[in-house]
XYZ file of C-alpha atoms in Angstrom:
440
model
C -1.111 -14.221 -8.677
C -3.695 -16.530 -10.206
C -5.160 -20.022 -9.028
C -7.414 -22.040 -10.358
C -10.717 -21.985 -9.927
C -13.322 -24.257 -11.123
C -15.616 -24.282 -13.543
C -18.623 -21.609 -13.752
C -22.394 -21.848 -14.138
C -24.265 -21.824 -17.340
C -25.383 -18.143 -16.417
C -29.538 -18.074 -15.619
C -31.661 -16.368 -17.662
C -32.292 -13.990 -14.351
C -28.322 -13.418 -13.648
C -27.792 -9.348 -14.210
C -24.994 -9.077 -16.428
C -23.291 -5.773 -15.209
C -20.355 -4.236 -15.644
C -17.746 -2.252 -12.380
C -16.208 1.356 -12.519
C -13.233 0.087 -10.317
C -11.913 3.864 -9.058
C -9.553 4.475 -6.328
C -11.493 6.916 -4.438
C -14.682 4.888 -5.348
C -16.526 2.139 -7.107
C -20.071 2.229 -9.059
C -21.960 -1.420 -10.529
C -24.447 -1.009 -13.381
C -26.356 -2.878 -15.685
C -25.950 -2.526 -19.628
C -29.715 -1.414 -20.027
C -28.079 1.773 -17.759
C -29.153 0.853 -14.764
C -26.918 1.860 -12.013
C -26.820 -0.325 -9.224
C -26.670 1.021 -5.367
C -24.986 1.033 -2.325
C -26.007 0.231 1.182
C -26.943 3.572 1.504
C -28.949 3.791 -1.596
C -26.344 5.992 -3.367
C -24.292 5.561 -6.545
C -21.244 5.010 -5.600
C -19.232 3.017 -2.946
C -16.046 4.147 -1.363
C -13.121 2.020 -2.117
C -12.095 1.945 1.732
C -11.598 -0.506 4.222
C -11.207 0.262 7.974
C -10.147 -1.676 11.187
C -11.467 -1.227 14.356
C -10.781 -3.509 17.952
C -13.890 -5.189 16.917
C -14.337 -5.454 12.931
C -13.345 -4.903 9.895
C -14.708 -2.086 7.427
C -15.566 -2.401 4.394
C -16.851 1.173 1.489
C -19.295 3.596 2.916
C -19.779 1.680 6.658
C -15.204 3.357 6.733
C -15.912 6.321 5.203
C -16.329 7.737 9.075
C -13.342 5.955 9.966
C -10.247 7.628 11.741
C -7.437 8.149 9.091
C -4.925 5.974 11.881
C -7.299 2.893 10.789
C -8.131 2.974 7.246
C -6.844 2.768 4.650
C -7.757 4.085 0.917
C -7.622 3.864 -2.359
C -7.874 -0.831 -1.983
C -8.227 -1.212 -6.308
C -3.950 -0.028 -6.353
C -3.312 -2.090 -3.162
C -5.450 -5.386 -4.984
C -4.097 -4.357 -8.245
C 0.048 -3.087 -8.345
C 3.000 -4.572 -7.803
C 4.142 -4.524 -4.405
C 7.064 -2.904 -6.233
C 5.160 -0.485 -8.435
C 3.336 0.792 -5.087
C 6.493 2.614 -4.339
C 5.618 5.434 -6.987
C 1.919 5.820 -5.557
C 1.326 8.535 -3.449
C -1.387 6.881 -1.724
C 0.758 4.067 -0.151
C 2.950 6.984 1.531
C 0.086 7.756 3.857
C -1.412 4.283 4.822
C -1.409 3.637 8.450
C -0.026 -0.028 8.831
C 4.039 -0.951 7.329
C 3.503 -3.303 3.454
C 5.615 -5.341 2.940
C 5.850 -8.518 -0.716
C 3.384 -10.955 -0.290
C 4.315 -14.266 -1.535
C 1.547 -13.409 -4.818
C 4.376 -9.811 -5.207
C 1.235 -8.151 -4.268
C 1.347 -5.744 -1.342
C 0.484 -6.790 1.746
C -0.683 -4.764 5.222
C 0.549 -5.729 8.250
C -2.852 -4.419 10.987
C -2.526 -4.864 14.253
C -5.181 -7.039 15.227
C -5.731 -9.070 12.059
C -2.624 -9.638 11.180
C -1.238 -9.491 7.317
C -4.234 -8.299 5.077
C -3.169 -9.190 0.760
C -3.968 -6.970 -1.567
C -5.938 -9.702 -3.432
C -8.534 -10.826 -0.183
C -8.827 -6.909 0.592
C -9.616 -5.490 -3.618
C -11.769 -9.601 -2.769
C -13.975 -8.161 -0.109
C -15.141 -5.164 -1.545
C -15.940 -6.849 -4.705
C -18.092 -9.044 -2.693
C -19.865 -5.909 -1.478
C -20.697 -4.375 -4.374
C -22.216 -7.340 -5.501
C -24.214 -7.856 -2.187
C -25.759 -4.265 -1.815
C -25.848 -4.002 -5.869
C -28.227 -7.054 -5.546
C -26.921 -9.786 -7.943
C -26.511 -12.013 -7.444
C -23.112 -15.368 -6.786
C -21.939 -16.310 -9.984
C -23.073 -13.277 -11.798
C -21.045 -13.125 -14.750
C -19.295 -9.235 -14.508
C -16.927 -6.917 -16.601
C -14.962 -4.906 -14.394
C -13.150 -1.963 -16.135
C -9.288 -2.256 -14.967
C -7.507 0.919 -13.686
C -4.619 2.151 -15.585
C -1.283 -0.059 -14.502
C 1.717 1.384 -15.077
C 3.501 5.001 -15.629
C 3.258 6.385 -19.178
C 7.033 6.128 -19.351
C 7.016 2.472 -19.249
C 8.390 0.149 -21.710
C 5.901 -2.108 -24.149
C 7.124 -5.226 -22.091
C 5.917 -3.383 -18.582
C 3.769 -2.099 -19.294
C 2.192 -5.049 -20.642
C 3.929 -7.326 -17.724
C 2.042 -5.181 -15.429
C -1.482 -4.899 -16.933
C -1.362 -9.471 -17.227
C 0.056 -9.383 -13.580
C -3.367 -6.378 -12.496
C -5.668 -8.795 -14.883
C -5.060 -12.200 -12.861
C -5.505 -10.238 -8.731
C -8.464 -8.879 -10.542
C -10.234 -12.119 -11.601
C -8.212 -13.317 -7.957
C -10.063 -10.738 -6.354
C -13.761 -11.491 -8.126
C -13.720 -14.332 -7.044
C -13.085 -14.489 -3.997
C -15.812 -12.023 -3.321
C -17.966 -14.568 -5.348
C -19.259 -13.206 -9.000
C -19.484 -15.292 -11.359
C -17.108 -16.048 -15.175
C -14.945 -12.227 -15.495
C -16.277 -12.325 -18.859
C -14.315 -9.430 -20.233
C -11.493 -6.619 -18.257
C -12.365 -3.256 -20.531
C -9.745 -0.956 -19.969
C -11.851 2.837 -19.122
C -11.261 4.209 -22.530
C -12.164 0.797 -24.170
C -15.847 1.157 -21.076
C -15.447 4.951 -22.383
C -16.446 5.002 -25.629
C -18.684 2.345 -25.119
C -20.533 4.608 -22.293
C -20.458 7.627 -25.578
C -21.856 4.812 -28.285
C -25.125 5.146 -26.324
C -25.357 8.844 -24.646
C -23.454 11.176 -28.317
C -26.286 13.027 -29.994
C -27.355 11.006 -33.317
C -25.887 12.403 -36.436
C -24.825 10.872 -40.114
C -21.412 10.586 -40.700
C -19.089 9.667 -38.377
C -17.144 11.941 -35.263
C -13.850 11.893 -33.893
C -13.243 12.861 -30.349
C -11.121 13.687 -27.944
C -11.152 12.001 -24.301
C -9.537 13.240 -21.184
C -9.765 11.414 -17.834
C -7.811 12.594 -14.756
C -8.993 11.637 -12.091
C -8.037 10.461 -8.301
C -4.945 8.749 -8.815
C -4.437 7.681 -12.536
C -5.489 9.809 -16.303
C -5.671 9.021 -19.321
C -6.646 10.167 -22.326
C -8.010 8.119 -25.721
C -9.236 9.216 -29.126
C -12.595 7.770 -30.086
C -14.485 7.426 -33.560
C -18.333 7.151 -33.655
C -19.617 5.058 -36.612
C -23.460 5.857 -36.980
C -24.885 2.186 -37.291
C -27.101 1.536 -41.314
C -30.739 1.727 -39.621
C -31.299 -2.428 -40.519
C -27.535 -2.931 -38.858
C -28.831 -2.546 -35.383
C -31.068 -3.386 -32.821
C -34.039 -2.772 -31.377
C -32.853 -0.371 -28.137
C -29.256 -0.784 -29.677
C -26.676 2.026 -30.012
C -26.756 3.639 -33.204
C -23.574 4.148 -33.297
C -20.229 2.083 -32.665
C -17.097 2.993 -31.077
C -13.688 2.514 -32.448
C -10.516 2.892 -30.102
C -7.935 4.580 -32.397
C -5.679 5.872 -29.739
C -5.087 4.763 -25.594
C -2.972 5.905 -23.396
C -2.911 5.613 -19.310
C -0.691 6.511 -16.574
C -1.150 4.747 -13.091
C 0.482 7.491 -11.387
C -0.810 11.147 -12.889
C -4.281 12.108 -10.335
C -5.701 14.094 -7.873
C -3.976 13.038 -5.295
C -0.860 13.139 -6.669
C -1.232 16.666 -6.713
C -2.445 16.461 -3.203
C 0.967 14.414 -2.686
C 3.052 17.873 -4.787
C 1.294 20.000 -2.382
C 2.197 18.008 1.572
C 5.907 17.705 0.150
C 5.934 21.853 0.044
C 3.942 22.203 3.087
C 5.452 19.995 5.185
C 9.141 21.975 3.844
C 7.759 25.267 4.305
C 6.417 23.892 8.089
C 9.567 22.091 8.906
C 11.453 24.883 8.607
C 9.362 27.292 10.549
C 8.329 24.915 13.555
C 11.723 22.794 14.221
C 8.677 20.241 13.689
C 9.316 17.993 10.182
C 5.733 16.615 9.569
C 5.764 13.461 8.718
C 3.385 10.913 6.277
C 1.780 8.436 7.802
C 1.993 10.301 11.658
C -1.654 11.961 12.770
C 0.161 15.901 11.339
C 0.760 13.862 8.874
C -2.808 13.176 7.785
C -4.026 16.537 8.977
C -1.892 18.259 6.562
C -3.026 15.998 3.963
C -6.689 17.107 4.183
C -5.309 20.635 4.669
C -3.774 20.314 1.003
C -6.566 18.487 -0.524
C -9.035 21.205 1.148
C -6.460 23.612 -1.007
C -6.693 21.763 -4.216
C -9.883 21.632 -4.717
C -9.820 26.151 -3.708
C -7.476 26.418 -5.858
C -9.982 24.681 -9.033
C -12.245 27.894 -8.482
C -10.198 30.752 -6.545
C -7.117 32.426 -7.880
C -5.557 32.602 -4.572
C -6.341 30.314 -1.282
C -6.657 29.425 3.021
C -6.773 27.360 4.740
C -6.040 26.076 8.609
C -4.793 22.909 9.506
C -6.134 23.122 13.007
C -3.546 21.293 15.660
C -1.079 20.598 13.725
C 2.399 20.776 15.602
C 2.645 21.486 18.865
C -1.389 22.552 19.439
C -1.073 24.923 17.352
C -3.712 25.753 13.712
C -1.041 26.022 10.854
C -2.782 28.694 7.645
C -1.830 27.294 4.574
C -2.155 29.909 2.298
C -0.948 29.087 -1.817
C -1.327 31.249 -4.767
C -3.256 29.678 -8.055
C -0.014 30.604 -9.739
C 2.324 28.584 -7.186
C -0.087 25.712 -7.824
C 0.555 25.591 -11.468
C 4.605 25.403 -11.401
C 3.971 22.295 -8.679
C 2.171 20.647 -10.695
C 4.234 21.779 -13.839
C 5.939 17.717 -13.848
C 2.284 16.152 -13.342
C 0.652 19.289 -16.499
C 3.564 18.140 -18.738
C 2.597 14.496 -18.892
C -0.802 14.695 -18.941
C 0.404 17.330 -21.695
C 2.888 14.759 -23.263
C 0.430 12.091 -23.887
C -2.460 14.470 -25.105
C -0.602 15.535 -28.009
C 0.639 12.073 -28.737
C -3.174 10.068 -29.469
C -3.658 13.751 -31.330
C -1.788 13.390 -33.613
C -2.706 9.706 -34.254
C -2.931 8.269 -37.976
C -5.773 9.236 -39.486
C -7.315 11.361 -36.618
C -9.916 13.465 -37.998
C -10.705 17.355 -36.916
C -12.838 17.181 -33.317
C -15.922 16.844 -33.182
C -16.058 17.373 -29.063
C -13.367 17.213 -26.146
C -14.977 15.202 -23.380
C -13.744 15.457 -19.933
C -13.956 13.237 -17.129
C -12.513 13.338 -13.968
C -12.134 15.323 -10.269
C -8.798 16.834 -12.088
C -10.118 17.789 -15.368
C -12.395 20.464 -12.856
C -8.415 22.680 -12.152
C -7.911 25.143 -14.346
C -4.069 24.570 -15.094
C -4.856 20.968 -16.123
C -7.608 21.953 -18.757
C -5.023 24.746 -20.298
C -2.929 21.948 -20.338
C -5.245 20.050 -22.979
C -5.788 23.578 -24.318
C -2.185 24.392 -25.387
C -2.334 20.657 -26.603
C -4.982 21.077 -29.015
C -4.162 24.155 -30.534
C -1.240 22.593 -31.611
C -2.829 19.993 -33.634
C -4.437 19.819 -36.725
C -7.378 17.809 -35.409
C -7.825 19.955 -32.356
C -7.305 23.611 -33.552
C -11.212 24.037 -34.162
C -12.465 23.257 -30.739
C -8.830 24.265 -28.582
C -9.685 27.907 -29.577
C -10.253 29.662 -26.179
C -13.186 31.790 -27.615
C -14.985 28.131 -28.923
C -13.603 25.831 -26.390
C -16.199 22.721 -26.987
C -14.965 20.345 -23.979
C -18.355 18.878 -23.345
C -19.401 16.379 -20.109
C -21.047 13.720 -21.598
C -19.048 10.444 -19.314
C -18.789 10.630 -15.503
C -18.177 7.164 -13.698
C -21.526 5.623 -13.658
C -20.370 5.860 -17.448
C -17.302 4.180 -17.413
C -19.318 1.478 -15.433
C -22.576 1.220 -17.388
C -19.516 1.412 -20.867
C -18.288 -1.640 -19.076
C -21.943 -3.944 -18.768
C -22.201 -3.553 -22.109
C -19.409 -5.104 -23.118
C -20.420 -7.827 -20.917
C -23.468 -7.864 -21.664
C -22.091 -8.662 -25.826
C -19.508 -10.952 -24.482
C -21.805 -13.085 -23.164
C -24.540 -13.060 -26.097
C -21.448 -13.799 -28.991
C -20.424 -16.736 -26.298
C -23.976 -18.600 -26.888
C -26.323 -20.298 -24.579
C -24.328 -22.391 -22.957
C -21.513 -19.275 -21.994
C -25.349 -18.113 -20.585
C -26.574 -16.371 -23.548
C -29.981 -13.947 -22.947
C -28.494 -12.369 -19.272
C -30.432 -10.196 -17.897
C -30.253 -5.939 -17.468
C -31.518 -4.931 -14.403
C -35.153 -3.897 -15.890
C -34.913 -7.341 -17.282
C -34.243 -9.038 -14.442
C -36.951 -6.902 -12.108
C -39.420 -7.994 -15.335
C -38.787 -11.550 -15.105
C -38.812 -11.197 -11.265
C -42.303 -9.527 -10.848
C -43.868 -11.930 -13.554
C -43.692 -15.210 -11.748
């Protein structure tokens, strides 16, 4: 799906080098000096949503208030995953527009009044909005954290083919969005390692840490070793630690939307049996039920039993949804088993030392059953037993969406600086760009 593009001009000293954490629910843009670049509303996250109304197409925060029948969530999945792979993505079941395969191998949506909308075009439009609202100039070099593209059980050949496909699609979308050279496409695990190298407490010896991230649609597990740099080897203002990625594994179909989809199937069957009306995905009743399932899942993260009411679900009647946490865990058993297996494989990495900490990231790790799946894997390993004990469970929270964006920006700046003056060495951070503008 890649197409020829004109050579990019050298990077100006006043051009920012930025990193983008391209999440399926929201994106974050950051500079290598740690500045989080704001969206149109002054926030730090831009929703990965596109909506189509009778009059216009809306992107990001402008699309957030649109009705479910008009909006497409998780635009990065539409723009990066093959059409055939999206059959396994929970979110695609609930999109309101018919989906077909584009010549590129991606999906395209048939939107009334707008014609066929390709995944690359929509993702490019979202990236263009991120560039314009963040203040980055046209042609600015960028590193985009490449989301997981394949299931954990895919063969190495299938996983590599999916990554190559997604990289080409993402480079095309960045060009559509007006970004300059894509100088790096780090994995989320690589971006997390870079962020930890900046945020981890200083010490004298190398430390090993485990990172577990369960986000809206994807998950990854990584074993990271942090090396302290010798004072003479660390530049002023640079990280005092260096990250070494010992192991990483990801799954493009393991996240909160898969959990919501499991709840949707459970309650859809129950409502269909009790009311004689099946609840179909991508219908008005389906969107209401999906919203109720999401609310119920969040409540079960803190309560042993929860109930919500879904208004006007069947024949104008409100329908209550009630579930105990134990039953919720049973519904999630296949997903939890996949996460546990990924964690065990990471903990069996050759040479992995006793863990100093376990860093949990992503909204899915707030679910007690997810934490328990990680804990069980820790207790079964020599490296993790010390931090997996129920009385001494040292789960950290140093990473978030913004951290991964900063990590991607650090990868980008290092790539630009290493390329030399012809490729734009000396490209600025947000703070340097602001100082330069103020001075002249």
